Short mmCIF file of C-alpha atoms and ligand atoms in Angstrom, two decimals:
data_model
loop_
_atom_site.label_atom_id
_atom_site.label_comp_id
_atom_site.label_asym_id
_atom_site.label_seq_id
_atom_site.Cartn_x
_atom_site.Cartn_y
_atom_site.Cartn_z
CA UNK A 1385 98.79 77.45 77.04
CA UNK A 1386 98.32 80.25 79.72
CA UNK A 1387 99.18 83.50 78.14
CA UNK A 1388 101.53 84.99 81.19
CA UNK A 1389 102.34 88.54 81.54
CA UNK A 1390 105.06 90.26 82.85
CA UNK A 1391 105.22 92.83 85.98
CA UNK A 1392 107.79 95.17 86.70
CA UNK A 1393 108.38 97.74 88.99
CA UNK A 1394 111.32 100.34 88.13
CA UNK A 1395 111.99 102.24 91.14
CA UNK A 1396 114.77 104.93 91.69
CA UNK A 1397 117.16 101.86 93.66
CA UNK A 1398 115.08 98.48 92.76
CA UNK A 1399 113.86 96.88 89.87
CA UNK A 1400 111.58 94.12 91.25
CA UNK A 1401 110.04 91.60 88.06
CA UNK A 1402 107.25 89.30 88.40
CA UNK A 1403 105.67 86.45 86.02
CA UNK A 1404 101.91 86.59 86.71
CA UNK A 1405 99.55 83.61 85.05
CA UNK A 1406 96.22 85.02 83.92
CA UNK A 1407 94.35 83.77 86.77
CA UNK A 1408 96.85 86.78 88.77
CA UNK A 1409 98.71 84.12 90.11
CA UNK A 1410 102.24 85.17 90.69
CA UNK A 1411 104.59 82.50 89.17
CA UNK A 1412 108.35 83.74 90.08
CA UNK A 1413 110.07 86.73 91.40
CA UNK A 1414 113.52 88.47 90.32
CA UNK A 1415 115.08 91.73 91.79
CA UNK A 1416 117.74 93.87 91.37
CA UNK A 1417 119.12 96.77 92.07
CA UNK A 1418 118.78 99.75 89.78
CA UNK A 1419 121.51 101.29 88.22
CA UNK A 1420 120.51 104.83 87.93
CA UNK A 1421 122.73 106.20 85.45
CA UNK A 1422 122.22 104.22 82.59
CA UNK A 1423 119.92 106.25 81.15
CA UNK A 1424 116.18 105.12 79.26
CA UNK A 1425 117.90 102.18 77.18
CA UNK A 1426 120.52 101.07 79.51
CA UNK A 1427 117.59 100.40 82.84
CA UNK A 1428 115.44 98.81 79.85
CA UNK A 1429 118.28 96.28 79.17
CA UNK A 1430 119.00 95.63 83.00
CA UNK A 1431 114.56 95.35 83.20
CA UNK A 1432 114.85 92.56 80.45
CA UNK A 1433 117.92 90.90 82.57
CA UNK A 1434 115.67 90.73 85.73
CA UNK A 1435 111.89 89.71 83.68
CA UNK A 1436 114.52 86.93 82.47
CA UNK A 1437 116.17 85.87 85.58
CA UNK A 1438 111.86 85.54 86.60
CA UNK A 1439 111.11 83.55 83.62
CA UNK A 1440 113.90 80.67 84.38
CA UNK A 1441 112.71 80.45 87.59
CA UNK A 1442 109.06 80.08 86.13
CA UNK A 1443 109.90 77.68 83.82
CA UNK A 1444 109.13 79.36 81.11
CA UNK A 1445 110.15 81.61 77.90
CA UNK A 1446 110.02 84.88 76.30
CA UNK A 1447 107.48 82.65 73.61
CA UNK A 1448 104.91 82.70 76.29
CA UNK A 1449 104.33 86.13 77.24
CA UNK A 1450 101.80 88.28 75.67
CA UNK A 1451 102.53 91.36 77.19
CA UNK A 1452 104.95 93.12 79.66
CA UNK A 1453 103.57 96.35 82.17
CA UNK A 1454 106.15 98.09 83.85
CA UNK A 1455 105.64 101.28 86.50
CA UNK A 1456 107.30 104.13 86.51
CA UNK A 1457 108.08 106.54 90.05
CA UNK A 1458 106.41 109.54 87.58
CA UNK A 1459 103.81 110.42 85.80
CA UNK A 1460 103.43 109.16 82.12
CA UNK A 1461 101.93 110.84 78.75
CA UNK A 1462 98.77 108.04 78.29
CA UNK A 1463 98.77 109.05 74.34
CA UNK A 1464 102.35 108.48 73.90
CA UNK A 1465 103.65 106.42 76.64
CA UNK A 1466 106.36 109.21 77.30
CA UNK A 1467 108.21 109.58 81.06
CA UNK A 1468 107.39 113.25 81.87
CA UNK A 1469 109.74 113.83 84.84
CA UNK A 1470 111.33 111.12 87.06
CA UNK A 1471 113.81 112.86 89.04
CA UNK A 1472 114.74 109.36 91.04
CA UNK A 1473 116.23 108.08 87.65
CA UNK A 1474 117.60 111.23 86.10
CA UNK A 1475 114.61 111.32 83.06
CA UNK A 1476 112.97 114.25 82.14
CA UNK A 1477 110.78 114.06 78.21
CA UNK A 1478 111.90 110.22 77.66
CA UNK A 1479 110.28 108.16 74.57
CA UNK A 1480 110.27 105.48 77.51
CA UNK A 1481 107.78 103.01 76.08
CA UNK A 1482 109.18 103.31 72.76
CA UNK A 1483 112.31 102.31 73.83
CA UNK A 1484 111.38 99.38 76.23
CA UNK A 1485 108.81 97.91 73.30
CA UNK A 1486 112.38 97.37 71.09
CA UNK A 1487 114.15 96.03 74.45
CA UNK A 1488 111.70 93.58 75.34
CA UNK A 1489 109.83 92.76 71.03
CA UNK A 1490 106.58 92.76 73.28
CA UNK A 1491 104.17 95.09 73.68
CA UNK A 1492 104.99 97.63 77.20
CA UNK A 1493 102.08 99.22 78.72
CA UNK A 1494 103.94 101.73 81.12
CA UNK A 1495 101.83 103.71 84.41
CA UNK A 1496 102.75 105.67 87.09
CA UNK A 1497 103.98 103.45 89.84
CA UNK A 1498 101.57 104.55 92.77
CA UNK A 1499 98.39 103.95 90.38
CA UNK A 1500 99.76 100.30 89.50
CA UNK A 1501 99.95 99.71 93.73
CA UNK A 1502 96.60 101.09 94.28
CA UNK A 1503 95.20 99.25 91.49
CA UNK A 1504 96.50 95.78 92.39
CA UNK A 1505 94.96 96.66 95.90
CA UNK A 1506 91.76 96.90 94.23
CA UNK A 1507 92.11 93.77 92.63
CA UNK A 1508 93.42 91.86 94.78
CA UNK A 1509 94.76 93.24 98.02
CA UNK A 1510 93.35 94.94 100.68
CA UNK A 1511 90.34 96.85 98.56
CA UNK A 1512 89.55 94.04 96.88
CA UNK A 1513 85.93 94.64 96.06
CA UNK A 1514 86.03 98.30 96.30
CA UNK A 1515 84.75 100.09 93.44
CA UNK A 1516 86.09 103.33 94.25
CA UNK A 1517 89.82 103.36 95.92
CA UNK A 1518 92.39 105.83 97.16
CA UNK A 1519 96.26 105.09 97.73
CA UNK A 1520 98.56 106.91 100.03
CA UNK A 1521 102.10 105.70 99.51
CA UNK A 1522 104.44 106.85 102.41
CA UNK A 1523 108.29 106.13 101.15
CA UNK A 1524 110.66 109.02 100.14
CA UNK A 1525 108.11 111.01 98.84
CA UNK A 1526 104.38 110.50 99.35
CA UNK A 1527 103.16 108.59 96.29
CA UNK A 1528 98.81 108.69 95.11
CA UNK A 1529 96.68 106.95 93.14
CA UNK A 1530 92.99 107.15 92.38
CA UNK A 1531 91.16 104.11 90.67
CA UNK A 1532 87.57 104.65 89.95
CA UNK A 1533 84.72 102.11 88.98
CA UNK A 1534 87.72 99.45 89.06
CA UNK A 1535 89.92 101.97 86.53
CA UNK A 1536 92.80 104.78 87.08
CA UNK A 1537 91.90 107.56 86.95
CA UNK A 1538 94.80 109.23 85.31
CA UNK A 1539 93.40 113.16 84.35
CA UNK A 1540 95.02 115.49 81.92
CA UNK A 1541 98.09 114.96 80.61
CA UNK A 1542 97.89 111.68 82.94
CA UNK A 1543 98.88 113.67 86.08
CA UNK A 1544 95.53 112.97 88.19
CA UNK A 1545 96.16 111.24 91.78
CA UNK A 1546 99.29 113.29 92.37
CA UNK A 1547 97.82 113.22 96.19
CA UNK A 1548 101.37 114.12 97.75
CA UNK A 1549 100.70 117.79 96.20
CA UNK A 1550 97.78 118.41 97.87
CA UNK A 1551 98.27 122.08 99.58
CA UNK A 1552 97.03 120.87 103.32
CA UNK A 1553 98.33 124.42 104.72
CA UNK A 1554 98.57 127.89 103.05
CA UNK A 1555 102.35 128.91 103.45
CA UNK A 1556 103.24 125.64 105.46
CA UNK A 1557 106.32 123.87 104.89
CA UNK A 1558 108.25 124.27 101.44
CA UNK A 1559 107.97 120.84 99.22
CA UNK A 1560 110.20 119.70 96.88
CA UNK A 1561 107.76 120.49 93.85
CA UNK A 1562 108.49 124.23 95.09
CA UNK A 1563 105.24 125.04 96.44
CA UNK A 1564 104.02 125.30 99.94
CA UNK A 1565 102.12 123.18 102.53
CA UNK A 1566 101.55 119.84 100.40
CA UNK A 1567 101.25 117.17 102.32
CA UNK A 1568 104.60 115.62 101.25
CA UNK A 1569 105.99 117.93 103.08
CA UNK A 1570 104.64 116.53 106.38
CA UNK A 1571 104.03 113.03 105.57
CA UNK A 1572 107.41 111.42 103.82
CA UNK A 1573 110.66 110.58 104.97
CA UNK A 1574 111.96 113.87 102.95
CA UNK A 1575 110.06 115.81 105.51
CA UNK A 1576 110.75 113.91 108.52
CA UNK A 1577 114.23 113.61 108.11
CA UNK A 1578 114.40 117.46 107.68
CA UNK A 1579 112.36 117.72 110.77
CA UNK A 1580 114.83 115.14 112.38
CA UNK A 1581 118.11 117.31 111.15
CA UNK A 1582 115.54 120.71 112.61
CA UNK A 1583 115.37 119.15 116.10
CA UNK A 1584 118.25 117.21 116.82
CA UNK A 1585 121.14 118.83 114.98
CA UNK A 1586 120.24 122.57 115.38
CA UNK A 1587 117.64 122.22 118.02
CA UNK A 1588 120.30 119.89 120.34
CA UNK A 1589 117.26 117.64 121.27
CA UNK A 1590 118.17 113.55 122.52
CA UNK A 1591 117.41 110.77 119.84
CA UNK A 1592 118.05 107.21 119.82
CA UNK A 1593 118.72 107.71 115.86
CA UNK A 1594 122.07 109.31 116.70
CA UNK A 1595 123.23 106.02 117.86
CA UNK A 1596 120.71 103.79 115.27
CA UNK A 1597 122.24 105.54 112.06
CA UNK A 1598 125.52 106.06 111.06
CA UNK A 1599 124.10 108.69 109.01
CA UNK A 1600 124.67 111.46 111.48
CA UNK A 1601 123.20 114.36 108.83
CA UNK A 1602 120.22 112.36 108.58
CA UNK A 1603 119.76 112.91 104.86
CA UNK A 1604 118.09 109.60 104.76
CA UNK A 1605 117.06 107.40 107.10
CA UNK A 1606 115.43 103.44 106.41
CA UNK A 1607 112.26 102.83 107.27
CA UNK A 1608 113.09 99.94 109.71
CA UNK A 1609 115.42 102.28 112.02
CA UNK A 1610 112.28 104.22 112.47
CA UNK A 1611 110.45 101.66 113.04
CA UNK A 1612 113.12 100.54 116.01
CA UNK A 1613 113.03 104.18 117.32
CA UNK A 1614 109.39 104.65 117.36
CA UNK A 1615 109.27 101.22 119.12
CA UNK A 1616 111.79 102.56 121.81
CA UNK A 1617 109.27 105.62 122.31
CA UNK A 1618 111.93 107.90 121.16
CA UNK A 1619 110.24 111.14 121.61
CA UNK A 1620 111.76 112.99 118.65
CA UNK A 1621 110.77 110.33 116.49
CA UNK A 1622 107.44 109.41 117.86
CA UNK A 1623 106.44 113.24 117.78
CA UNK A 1624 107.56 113.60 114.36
CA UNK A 1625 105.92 110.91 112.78
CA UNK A 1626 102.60 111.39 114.63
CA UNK A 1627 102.33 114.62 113.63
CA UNK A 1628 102.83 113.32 109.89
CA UNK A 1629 100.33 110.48 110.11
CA UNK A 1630 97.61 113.21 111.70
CA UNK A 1631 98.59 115.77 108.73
CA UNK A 1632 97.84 112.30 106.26
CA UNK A 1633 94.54 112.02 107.89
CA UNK A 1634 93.47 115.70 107.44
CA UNK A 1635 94.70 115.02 103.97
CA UNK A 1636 92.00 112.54 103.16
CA UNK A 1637 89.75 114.41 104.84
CA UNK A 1638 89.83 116.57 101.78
CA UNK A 1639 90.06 113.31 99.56
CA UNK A 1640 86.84 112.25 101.82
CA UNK A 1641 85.08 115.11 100.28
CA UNK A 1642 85.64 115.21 97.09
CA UNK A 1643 85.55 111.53 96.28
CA UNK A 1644 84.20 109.85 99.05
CA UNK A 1645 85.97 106.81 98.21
CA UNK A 1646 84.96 103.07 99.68
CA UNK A 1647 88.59 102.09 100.53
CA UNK A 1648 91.47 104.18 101.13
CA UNK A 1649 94.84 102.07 101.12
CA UNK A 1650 98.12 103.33 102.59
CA UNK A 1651 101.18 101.45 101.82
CA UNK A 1652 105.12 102.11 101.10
CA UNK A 1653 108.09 101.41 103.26
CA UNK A 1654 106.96 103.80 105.87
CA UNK A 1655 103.72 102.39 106.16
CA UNK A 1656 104.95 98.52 105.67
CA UNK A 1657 107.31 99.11 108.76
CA UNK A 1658 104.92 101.27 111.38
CA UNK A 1659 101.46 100.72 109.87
CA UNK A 1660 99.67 99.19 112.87
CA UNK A 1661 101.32 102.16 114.74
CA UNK A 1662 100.27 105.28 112.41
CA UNK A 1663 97.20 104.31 111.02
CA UNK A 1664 95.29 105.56 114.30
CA UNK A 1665 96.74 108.97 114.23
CA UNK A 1666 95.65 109.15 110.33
CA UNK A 1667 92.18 108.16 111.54
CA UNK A 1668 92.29 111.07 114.19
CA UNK A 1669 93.32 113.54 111.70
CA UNK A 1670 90.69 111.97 109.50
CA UNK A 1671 87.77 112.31 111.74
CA UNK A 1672 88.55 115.58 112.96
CA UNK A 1673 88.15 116.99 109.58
CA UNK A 1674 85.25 114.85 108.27
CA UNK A 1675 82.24 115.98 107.16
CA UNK A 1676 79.03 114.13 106.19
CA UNK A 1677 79.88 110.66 107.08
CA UNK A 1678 80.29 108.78 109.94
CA UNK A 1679 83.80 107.80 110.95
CA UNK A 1680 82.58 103.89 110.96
CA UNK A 1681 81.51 104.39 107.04
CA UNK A 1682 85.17 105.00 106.15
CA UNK A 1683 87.58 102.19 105.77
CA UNK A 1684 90.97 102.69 106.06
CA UNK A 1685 93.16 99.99 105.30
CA UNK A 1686 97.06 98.89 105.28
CA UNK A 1687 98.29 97.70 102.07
CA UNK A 1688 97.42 93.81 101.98
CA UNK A 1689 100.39 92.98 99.10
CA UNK A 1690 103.40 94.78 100.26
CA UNK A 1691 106.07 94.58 97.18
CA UNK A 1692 103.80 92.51 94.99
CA UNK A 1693 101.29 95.66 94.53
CA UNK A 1694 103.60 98.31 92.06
CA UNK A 1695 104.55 95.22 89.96
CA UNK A 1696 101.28 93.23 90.14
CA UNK A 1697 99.27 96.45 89.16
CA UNK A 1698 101.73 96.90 86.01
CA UNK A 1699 100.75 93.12 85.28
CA UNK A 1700 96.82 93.38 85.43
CA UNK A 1701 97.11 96.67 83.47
CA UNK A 1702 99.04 94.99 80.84
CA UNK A 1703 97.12 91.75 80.66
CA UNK A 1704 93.75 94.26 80.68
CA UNK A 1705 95.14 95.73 77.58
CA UNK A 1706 95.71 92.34 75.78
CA UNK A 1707 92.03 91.85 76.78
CA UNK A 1708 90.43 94.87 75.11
ZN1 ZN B 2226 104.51 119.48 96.49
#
């Protein structure tokens, strides 16, 4: 019988559970929605809920899984499996895997959600066939991953590929790691809903997203309202944005150098909604910043497996670990 594993991709307002076959086939799908304050044991009992709800619609039982992978919006400990600091569920020094291995009686191989997403790219998305592969994920915060020779590469302590912390300008904006001039603080909706809030509400300019949102602080704003107001040429928007996609692009320009990857990926909400749109202004920030290569030699891509990547990674980790 085909030994199946189990995806899953905790995020700070969706848990999203998939039953991949060995082959990387992906068998059924279950979501729900996170509930944030249950704490490490409580989200591991709703995770088990969801794999389940994926498992009847597979077909299939707990009997034939071997193993279960499950990504995390933070960085984790790779000797003990331990959740370092994930503000978007409240966890700071959490025994995570620990605690989901008693939840689920299965082994849990747990990653950093970003490096699952950039390596199911690899695999089997856009990259696929790329040896050496960057991710930029644009949603709330801007998310990285690094996979080298087909494997994360996960640094000391596990916190390589943190790419939204790269300082792109000395005493630019303030991020919310407390440090200046990453590129998160350009190139997320964090940062352009505080540039939104900067222009329209003190500023006094004209947006279409005072009459698109009902959010009229603009504390957050969905990625498909952005979409709509970029679409409309709103200038506030369209300004905004562009000058976040160009800051991405000088961004890996620095990546470019120091890695020269074969593929970089971008994906996320952001990206999923106004891809086609932003990925040229990445590639002029890009080229205007490159150095030693052609601008034909690097591909950029847009992620090829939307959803599917965070929880398919998790999957191909944890099946590569029943392999070893
Ligand atoms: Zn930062």
């Amino acid at each position: 019988m085909d030994r199946l594993t189990v995806g899953i991709d905790l995020g700070g307002t969706k848990i999203l559970a998939l039953i991949v076959a060995e082959s990387g086939e992906i068998l059924a799908r279950a979501k729900s929605k996170t509930k944030t304050g249950l704490g490490v044991e409580g989200i591991g009992g709703q995770m088990h809920k969801t794999a389940e709800k994926a498992l009847k619609r597979a077909g299939v039982s707990w009997e034939a899984v071997e193993r279960v992978g499950i990504a995390v919006p933070t960085s984790v400990d790779p000797a003990t499996g331990d959740v370092l600091h994930a503000p978007a569920l409240g966890w700071r020094n959490q025994p995570a895997r620990a605690v989901f291995e008693s939840i689920f009686e299965h082994r849990v191989v747990l990653e950093n959600d970003v490096n699952c997403g950039t390596l199911a790219e690899c695999r089997a998305g856009a990259a696929k066939g790329a040896a050496t592969v960057v991710g930029y994920f644009v949603g709330t915060g801007l998310g990285g991953g690094v996979v080298i020779d087909g494997e994360i590469r996960r640094g000391r302590r596990g916190v390589a590929g943190e790419l939204g912390h790269e300082i792109i300008r000395h005493n630019g904006k303030l991020c919310g790691c407390g440090h200046r001039g990453c590129v998160e603080a350009y190139a997320s909706k964090t940062a352009f809903c505080r540039e939104f809030r900067r222009l329209i509400l003190k500023k006094g300019r004209k947006s279409v997203l005072s009459d698109l949102t009902s959010d009229t602080t603009f504390k957050s704003i969905k990625s498909s309202v952005l979409a709509e107001a970029y679409r409309r040429e709103d200038p506030v928007v369209c300004k905004v944005l562009r000058k976040g996609a160009w800051m991405l692009g000088v961004a890996t320009a620095n990546l470019h150098a120091i890695l020269a990857p074969d593929c970089v990926v971008y994906g996320g909400g952001v990206m999923e909604a106004l891809g086609p749109e932003l990925l040229p202004e990445i590639r002029r920030g890009l080229e205007a910043h490159l150095f030693g290569i052609t601008p034909e030699d690097v591909s950029l891509r847009l992620s090829a497996l939307g959803d599917d990547a965070v929880p398919l990674g998790a999957a191909c980790l944890a099946a590569d670990t029943a392999n070893e």
